[in-house]
mmCIF file of C-alpha atoms in Angstrom:
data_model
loop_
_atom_site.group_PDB
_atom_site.id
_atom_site.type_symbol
_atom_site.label_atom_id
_atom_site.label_comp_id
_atom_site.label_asym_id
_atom_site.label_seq_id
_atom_site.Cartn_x
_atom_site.Cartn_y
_atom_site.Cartn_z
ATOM 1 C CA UNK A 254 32.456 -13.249 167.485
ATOM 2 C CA UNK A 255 32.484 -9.242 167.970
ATOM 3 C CA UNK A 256 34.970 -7.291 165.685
ATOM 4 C CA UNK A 257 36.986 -5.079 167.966
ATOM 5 C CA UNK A 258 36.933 -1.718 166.901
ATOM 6 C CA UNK A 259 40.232 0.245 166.610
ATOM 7 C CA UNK A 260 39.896 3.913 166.901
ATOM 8 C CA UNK A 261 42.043 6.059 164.392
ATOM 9 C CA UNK A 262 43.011 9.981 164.097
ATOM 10 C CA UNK A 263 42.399 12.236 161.373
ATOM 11 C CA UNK A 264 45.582 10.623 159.945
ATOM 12 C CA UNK A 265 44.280 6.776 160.224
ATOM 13 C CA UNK A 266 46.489 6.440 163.306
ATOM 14 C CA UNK A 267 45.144 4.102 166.176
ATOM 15 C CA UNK A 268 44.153 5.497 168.976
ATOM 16 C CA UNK A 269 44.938 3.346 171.983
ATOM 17 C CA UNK A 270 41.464 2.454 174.100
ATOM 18 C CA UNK A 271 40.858 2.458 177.793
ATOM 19 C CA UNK A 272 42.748 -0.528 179.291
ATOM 20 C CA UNK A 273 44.639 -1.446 175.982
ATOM 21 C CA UNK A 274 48.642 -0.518 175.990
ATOM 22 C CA UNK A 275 49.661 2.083 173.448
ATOM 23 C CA UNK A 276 52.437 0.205 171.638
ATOM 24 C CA UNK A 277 50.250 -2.681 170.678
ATOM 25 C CA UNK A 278 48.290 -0.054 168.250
ATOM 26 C CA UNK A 279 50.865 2.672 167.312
ATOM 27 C CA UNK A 280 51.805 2.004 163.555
ATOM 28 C CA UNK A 281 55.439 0.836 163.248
ATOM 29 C CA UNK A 282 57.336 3.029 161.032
ATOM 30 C CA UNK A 283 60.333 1.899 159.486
ATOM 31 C CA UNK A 284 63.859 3.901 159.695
ATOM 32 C CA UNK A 285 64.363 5.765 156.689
ATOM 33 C CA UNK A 286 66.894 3.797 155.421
ATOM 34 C CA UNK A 287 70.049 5.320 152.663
ATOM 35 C CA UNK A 288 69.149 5.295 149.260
ATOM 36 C CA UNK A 289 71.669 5.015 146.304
ATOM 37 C CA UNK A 290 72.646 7.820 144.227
ATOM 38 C CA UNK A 291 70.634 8.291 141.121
ATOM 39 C CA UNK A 292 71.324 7.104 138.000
ATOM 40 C CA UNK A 293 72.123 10.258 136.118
ATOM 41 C CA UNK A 294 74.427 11.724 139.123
ATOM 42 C CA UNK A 295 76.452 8.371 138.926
ATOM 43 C CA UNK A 296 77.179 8.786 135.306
ATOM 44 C CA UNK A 297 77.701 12.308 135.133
ATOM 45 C CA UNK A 298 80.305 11.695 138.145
ATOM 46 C CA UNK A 299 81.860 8.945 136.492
ATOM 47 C CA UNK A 300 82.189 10.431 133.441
ATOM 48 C CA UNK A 301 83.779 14.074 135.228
ATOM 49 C CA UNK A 302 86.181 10.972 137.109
ATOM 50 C CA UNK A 303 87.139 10.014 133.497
ATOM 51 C CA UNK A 304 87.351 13.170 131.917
ATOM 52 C CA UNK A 305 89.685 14.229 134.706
ATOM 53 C CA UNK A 306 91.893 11.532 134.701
ATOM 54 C CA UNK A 307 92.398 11.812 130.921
ATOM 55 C CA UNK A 308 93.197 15.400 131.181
ATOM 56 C CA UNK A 309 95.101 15.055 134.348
ATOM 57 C CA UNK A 310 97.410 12.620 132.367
ATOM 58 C CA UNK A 311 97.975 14.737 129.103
ATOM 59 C CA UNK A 312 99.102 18.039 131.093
ATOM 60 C CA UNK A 313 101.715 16.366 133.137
ATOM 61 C CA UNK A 314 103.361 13.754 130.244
ATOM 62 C CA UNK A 315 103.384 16.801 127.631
ATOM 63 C CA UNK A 316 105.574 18.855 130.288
ATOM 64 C CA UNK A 317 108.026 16.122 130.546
ATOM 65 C CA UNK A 318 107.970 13.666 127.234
ATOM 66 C CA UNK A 319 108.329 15.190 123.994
ATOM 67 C CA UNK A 320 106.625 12.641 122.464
ATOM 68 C CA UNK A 321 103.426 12.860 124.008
ATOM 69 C CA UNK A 322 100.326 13.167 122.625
ATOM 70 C CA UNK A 323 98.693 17.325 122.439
ATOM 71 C CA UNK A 324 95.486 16.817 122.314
ATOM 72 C CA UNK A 325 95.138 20.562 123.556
ATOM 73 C CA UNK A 326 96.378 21.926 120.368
ATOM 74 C CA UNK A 327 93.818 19.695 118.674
ATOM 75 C CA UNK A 328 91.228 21.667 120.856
ATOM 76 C CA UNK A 329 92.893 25.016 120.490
ATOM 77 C CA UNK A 330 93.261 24.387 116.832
ATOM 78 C CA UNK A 331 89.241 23.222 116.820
ATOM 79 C CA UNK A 332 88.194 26.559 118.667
ATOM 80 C CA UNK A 333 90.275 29.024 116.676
ATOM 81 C CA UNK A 334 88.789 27.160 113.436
ATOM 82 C CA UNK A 335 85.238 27.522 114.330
ATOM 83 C CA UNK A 336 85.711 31.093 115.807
ATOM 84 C CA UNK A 337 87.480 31.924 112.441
ATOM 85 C CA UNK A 338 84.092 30.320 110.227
ATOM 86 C CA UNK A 339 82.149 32.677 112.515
ATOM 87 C CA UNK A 340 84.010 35.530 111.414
ATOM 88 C CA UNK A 341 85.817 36.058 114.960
ATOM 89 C CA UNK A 342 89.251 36.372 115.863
ATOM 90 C CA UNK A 343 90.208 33.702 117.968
ATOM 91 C CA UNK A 344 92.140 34.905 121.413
ATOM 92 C CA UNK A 345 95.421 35.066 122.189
ATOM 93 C CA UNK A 346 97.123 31.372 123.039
ATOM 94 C CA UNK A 347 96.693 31.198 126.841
ATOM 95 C CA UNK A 348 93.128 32.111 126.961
ATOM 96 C CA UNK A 349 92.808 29.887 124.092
ATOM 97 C CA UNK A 350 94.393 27.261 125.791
ATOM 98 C CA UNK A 351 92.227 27.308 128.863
ATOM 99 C CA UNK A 352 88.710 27.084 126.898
ATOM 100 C CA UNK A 353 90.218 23.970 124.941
ATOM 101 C CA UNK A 354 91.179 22.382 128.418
ATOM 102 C CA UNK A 355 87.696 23.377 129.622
ATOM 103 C CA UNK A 356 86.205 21.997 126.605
ATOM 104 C CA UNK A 357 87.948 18.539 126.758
ATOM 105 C CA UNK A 358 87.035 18.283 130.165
ATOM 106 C CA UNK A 359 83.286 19.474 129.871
ATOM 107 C CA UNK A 360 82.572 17.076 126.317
ATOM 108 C CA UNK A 361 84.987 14.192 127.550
ATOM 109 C CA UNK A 362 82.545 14.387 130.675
ATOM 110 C CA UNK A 363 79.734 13.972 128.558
ATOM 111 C CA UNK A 364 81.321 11.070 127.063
ATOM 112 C CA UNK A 365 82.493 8.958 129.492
ATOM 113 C CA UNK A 366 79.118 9.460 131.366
ATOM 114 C CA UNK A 367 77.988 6.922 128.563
ATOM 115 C CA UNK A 368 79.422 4.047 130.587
ATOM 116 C CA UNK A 369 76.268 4.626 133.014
ATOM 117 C CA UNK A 370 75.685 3.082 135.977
ATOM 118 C CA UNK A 371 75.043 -0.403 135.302
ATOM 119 C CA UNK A 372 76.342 -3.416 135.902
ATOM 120 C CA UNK A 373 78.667 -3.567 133.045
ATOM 121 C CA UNK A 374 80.110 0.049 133.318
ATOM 122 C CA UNK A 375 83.474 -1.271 133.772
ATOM 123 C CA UNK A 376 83.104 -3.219 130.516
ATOM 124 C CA UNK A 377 81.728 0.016 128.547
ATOM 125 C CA UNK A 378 84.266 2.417 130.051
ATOM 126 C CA UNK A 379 87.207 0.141 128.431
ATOM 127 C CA UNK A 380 85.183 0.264 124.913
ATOM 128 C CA UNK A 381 84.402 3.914 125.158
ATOM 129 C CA UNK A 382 87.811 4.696 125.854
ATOM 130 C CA UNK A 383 89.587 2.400 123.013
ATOM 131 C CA UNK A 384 86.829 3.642 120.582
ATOM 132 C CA UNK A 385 87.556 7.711 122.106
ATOM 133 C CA UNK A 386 92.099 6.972 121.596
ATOM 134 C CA UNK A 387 91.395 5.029 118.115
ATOM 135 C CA UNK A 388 89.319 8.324 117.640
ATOM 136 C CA UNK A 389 92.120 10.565 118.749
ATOM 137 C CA UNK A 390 94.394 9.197 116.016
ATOM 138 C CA UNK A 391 92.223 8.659 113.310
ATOM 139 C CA UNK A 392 89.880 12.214 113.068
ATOM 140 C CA UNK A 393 92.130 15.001 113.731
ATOM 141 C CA UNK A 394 93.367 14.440 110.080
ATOM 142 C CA UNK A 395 90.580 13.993 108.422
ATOM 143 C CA UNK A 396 88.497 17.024 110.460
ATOM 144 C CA UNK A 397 91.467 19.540 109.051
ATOM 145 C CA UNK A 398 92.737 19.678 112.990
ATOM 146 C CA UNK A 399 96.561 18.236 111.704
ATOM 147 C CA UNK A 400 97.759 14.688 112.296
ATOM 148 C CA UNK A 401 100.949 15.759 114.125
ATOM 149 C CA UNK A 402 99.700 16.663 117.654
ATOM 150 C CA UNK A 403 98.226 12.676 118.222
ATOM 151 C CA UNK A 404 99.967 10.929 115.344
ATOM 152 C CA UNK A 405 103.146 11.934 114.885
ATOM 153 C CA UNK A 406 104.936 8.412 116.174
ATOM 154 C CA UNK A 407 103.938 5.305 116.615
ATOM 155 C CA UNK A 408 104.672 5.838 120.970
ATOM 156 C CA UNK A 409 102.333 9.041 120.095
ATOM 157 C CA UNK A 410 99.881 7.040 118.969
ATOM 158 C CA UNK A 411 99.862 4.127 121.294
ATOM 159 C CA UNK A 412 99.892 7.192 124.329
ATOM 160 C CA UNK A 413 96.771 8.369 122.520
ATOM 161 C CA UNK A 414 95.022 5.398 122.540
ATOM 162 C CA UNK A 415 96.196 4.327 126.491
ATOM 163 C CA UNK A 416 95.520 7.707 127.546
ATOM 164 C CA UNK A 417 91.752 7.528 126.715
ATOM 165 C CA UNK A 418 91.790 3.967 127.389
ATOM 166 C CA UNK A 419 92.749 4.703 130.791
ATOM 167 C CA UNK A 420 89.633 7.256 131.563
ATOM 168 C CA UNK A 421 87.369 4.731 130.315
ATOM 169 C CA UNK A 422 88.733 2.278 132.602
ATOM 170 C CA UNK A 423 88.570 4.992 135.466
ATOM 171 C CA UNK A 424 84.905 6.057 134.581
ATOM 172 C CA UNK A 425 83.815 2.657 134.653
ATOM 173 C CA UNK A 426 85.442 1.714 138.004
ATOM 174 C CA UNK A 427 83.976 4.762 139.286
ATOM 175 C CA UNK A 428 80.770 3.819 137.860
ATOM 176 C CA UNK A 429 81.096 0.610 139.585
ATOM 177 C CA UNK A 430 82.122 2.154 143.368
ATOM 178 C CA UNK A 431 79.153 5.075 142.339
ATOM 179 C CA UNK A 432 76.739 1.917 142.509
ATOM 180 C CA UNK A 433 77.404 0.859 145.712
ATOM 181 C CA UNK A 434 77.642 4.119 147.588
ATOM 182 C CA UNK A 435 74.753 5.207 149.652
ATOM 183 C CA UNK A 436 73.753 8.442 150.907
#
């Protein structure tokens, strides 16, 4: 029995022979076939989806329910405190307003990325989000932001927590979607 002997390229393609067909030789490459997102993108997306939805949700119930929960005075009231122990003036309200709604947005992002992109996002974006309103209610007071802003009532309170609930729920079901998407 003679081995046959395949000719190759510089690249370790075959080279089809005299009398043999091409096709039988030529390597078979597969399709490049769509790959999921990466891990990191699909948490940091996830958690923007959350951070959205929570902030979303407190600018248009504070316009029309006096009893909602201002968690942008907590933030305006955090920035103008640690401008203040740098020895800065803090800016007038408006501009102050917009870095504290910038500032949820950008750290709430960071937290709801925490529900990752695993199989039990959904699960850990429902934690994250109880833990983040029971949070809300709890810290402002004892972090000298005021209690009144997320604990005046008891419906201010419950808002609190179901507002934050609610992004963890939406970070983790866009967690879970984020999975499945290919591109």
């Amino acid at each position: 029995m003679a081995k046959e002997l395949i000719l190759t390229n510089k690249q370790g393609t075959p080279i089809a022979q005299p009398g043999q067909k091409k096709n039988k030789l030529a390597k078979k490459t597969k399709k490049a076939g769509k790959k999921r997102l990466n891990k990191w993108l699909t948490a940091g997306l996830s958690g923007m989806a959350g951070a959205l939805a929570v902030t979303a949700v407190h600018e248009t119930v504070r316009r029309f329910y006096p009893e909602a929960p201002r968690m942008d005075i907590l933030g305006m009231r955090a920035i103008a405190k640690g401008l203040r122990s740098a020895g800065q003036t803090p800016p007038e309200n408006d501009t102050l307003h917009t870095w504290a709604l910038l500032g949820d947005i950008l750290s709430n992002s960071l937290y709801y990325s925490l529900v990752g992109s695993g199989k039990k996002a959904l699960w850990r974006g429902t934690v994250l989000g109880a833990a983040a309103g029971v949070g809300g209610v709890v810290l402002p007071g004892p972090l000298g932001l005021g209690t009144a802003p997320s604990n005046r009532t008891t419906q201010t309170q419950a808002l609190t927590v179901g507002y934050y609930l609610m992004a963890g729920v939406v970070a983790g079901l866009a967690a879970r979607y984020l999975r499945k998407v290919k591109v």
